[in-house]
Amino acid sequence: MTSTATVDTAEQIRQFILEELLYDRDDVELDDQTALLETGVVDSMGIFRLIDFIEAQFGLPIQAEDIRVEHFQNIDAIGAFIRSLKK
Amino acid sequence: MYLIHQLLEQNAERFSERDAIVYQDQCISYQALADSAKRLAHALLAHGVKPGNRVAIYLDKGIEAVISLFGVLKAGATYVPLDPLAPPQRIAVILEDCGVTTIISPHARLAQLQPHLTQRCALKFHISSDNPTIPGDKLKEITWQDVMEEDSKDFIEIPMVESDLAYILYTSGSTGTPKGVMVSHRAALCFIQWACERFQLAPEDRVLNQAPLHFDLSIFDLFSTLMAGATLVLPPPGLSVIPHSLSTFLASQKISVYYSTPSSLIALILHGNLQGQEQYALRLILFAGEVFPPEHLRQLMQAIPEACYFNLYGPTETNVCAYFEVKDAPATGTQAIPIGKASANTELVVLNAHGVVDREGELYVRGPTLMSGYWGRPEQTKQCMIENSQQPYLYRDRLYRTGDQVRRLDDGNLMFLGRLDNMIKSRGYRIEPEEIERILVRHPDIDEAAVVPVPDLRIGNTLSAIVACHVHPAPTVRELKRLCAKHLPDYMVPQRIEVIESLPKTSTGKLDRARLRDQASKTQDPLNR
């Protein structure tokens, strides 16, 4: 895993969130540490769209037991989670 | 007992120290809940609220929100629960529509609302659930703390009758603006009592309040639970986002009764790890609001076999009017689950296109649980609350016309077949596509718009908008979504928007929704399943 790939993963997630989930929120500055769950950026619908995106984009099936707060709390966490799935 | 807040007063004596509401690390006993509601009623009346006034509750879920409902009712007023997640524009429309005079909300939330209020707004009084009053505001304002310090000893009961309005719930309206369904104490209490008895709610029960307070599923949670002397558990914010957190919560909180839309349950089945190590206390699982795909229900019944399962049916206008106990999940196939038979005191009438009782046709409902009408919309009320021509001697009896097409099965159960109009169900919410279309055509470059459902196993339907635009370049999808989100709650913002040159028409020149529906289902983006 190169650092470029890491950046790419994070960037793709960020783009997805900006386009699909945050299109109407100017009050949120999205960085890799922004809390996604507490702030409602990712809600109960958003989480599934995000999962569908990860599964389709990276070809990684996500198991129910992996859908946990610690894997989705911010972009950094999602990136780390995707890297762990790839291993 | 003929008023819904009386159930709390009765139980404040019977179950005084028992937990009525649990929310995170807080709880409130029956006695304390009744006392607090009385203080709020006292404060409302002392500050000029009159019986019959509409009081908006614009709070996140919490103990204050439940106190507020009961306090407003005790003051003889009508509560109007508002969606804390809806855009302020839409909230302003609702406040003005039913002439809300008083609002209970956090200070900042009211401040966000104020730029959208017009001359028509009748708001006079604000109870701030957090910050103290900021001097200079036009509104009279007190804080929640002031309310809780009220001396309510000299409170005089407000004379009321059962036909007085208890609450107004706003649903999507086909004319382009949301409409307020007026529910009387009698209509609500009739359902609350039936549900409490039919499902044998008992003081030992712990009921999770999944539904938002502006959604009519919450009536069961709030009132049937407290009528039984049971405990209502309010979920912490964001609990439903991660289904596994919800399943852990169900186990750790020993929830025994759960009621939600199928969408929430499906998320739990697909991603909640229900087959894990948790021990559930669930004895009753109720669902309503949309069709439950049988394959998912089967999985749920296998994961939690101890629970009893009921499909409840009823638009906001009728309360729950039909129910069906699912004894065995269909072993195979996709045959839908019936909506069942009438609940107590209700009659379900199926009329064909000629207005004659038949096995298949439109479902009409009569009985005491019917709404009193739509607030300020006598014409729309007349269109759906029609004279009972089946029994002409009952000259004042009204039938509510559901717009749902049903078939009566040989065993007497009703099967839902579909809608007779364009209404869409998504996540259990009723959505009139015309309301979204009217927003989309506000964009100067959009000539026409159509919103159609795309079937989805998880949430019933997703929304797909097709818009006609004469300008190049056309507005971006993001721009159109932002326009929708400014006026509509999140569940009404189309997930997919397609820009084309003109919309297809039928031979009579009407919008060809059937064709658009087919196209939208075929071209759906695999990522937006």
Tab-separated table of C-alpha atoms in Angstrom, chain A residues 23-26, chain B residues 58 85-93 112-113 115-116 435-436 439-440 442-443 478-494:
chain	number	residue	atom	x	y	z
A	23	TYR	CA	-24.978	18.716	-1.094
A	24	ASP	CA	-27.115	21.002	1.066
A	25	ARG	CA	-24.893	21.586	4.056
A	26	ASP	CA	-22.657	24.628	3.881
B	58	TYR	CA	-39.852	21.759	18.069
B	85	LEU	CA	-34.555	17.813	10.765
B	86	ALA	CA	-36.896	19.536	8.309
B	87	PRO	CA	-35.676	22.749	6.663
B	88	PRO	CA	-36.786	25.963	8.447
B	89	GLN	CA	-38.770	27.081	5.368
B	90	ARG	CA	-41.048	24.087	5.661
B	91	ILE	CA	-41.441	24.541	9.413
B	92	ALA	CA	-42.407	28.188	8.849
B	93	VAL	CA	-45.083	27.098	6.355
B	112	GLN	CA	-32.992	29.980	12.432
B	113	LEU	CA	-36.708	29.992	11.837
B	115	PRO	CA	-36.064	34.921	8.852
B	116	HIS	CA	-38.619	32.627	7.200
B	435	GLU	CA	-45.029	18.550	-3.634
B	436	ILE	CA	-41.489	17.860	-4.865
B	439	ILE	CA	-40.289	22.858	-5.792
B	440	LEU	CA	-38.264	21.701	-8.802
B	442	ARG	CA	-39.330	26.936	-9.054
B	443	HIS	CA	-35.929	26.790	-10.723
B	478	ARG	CA	-26.358	19.214	-7.023
B	479	GLU	CA	-28.030	22.577	-7.594
B	480	LEU	CA	-31.447	20.938	-7.970
B	481	LYS	CA	-30.938	18.759	-4.919
B	482	ARG	CA	-29.997	21.826	-2.923
B	483	LEU	CA	-33.171	23.557	-4.074
B	484	CYS	CA	-35.231	20.584	-2.885
B	485	ALA	CA	-33.372	20.352	0.416
B	486	LYS	CA	-34.107	24.011	1.109
B	487	HIS	CA	-37.834	23.339	1.167
B	488	LEU	CA	-38.271	19.634	1.812
B	489	PRO	CA	-37.209	17.145	4.465
B	490	ASP	CA	-34.385	14.808	3.565
B	491	TYR	CA	-36.642	11.846	2.789
B	492	MET	CA	-38.346	13.919	0.067
B	493	VAL	CA	-35.166	14.921	-1.777
B	494	PRO	CA	-34.895	12.723	-4.900
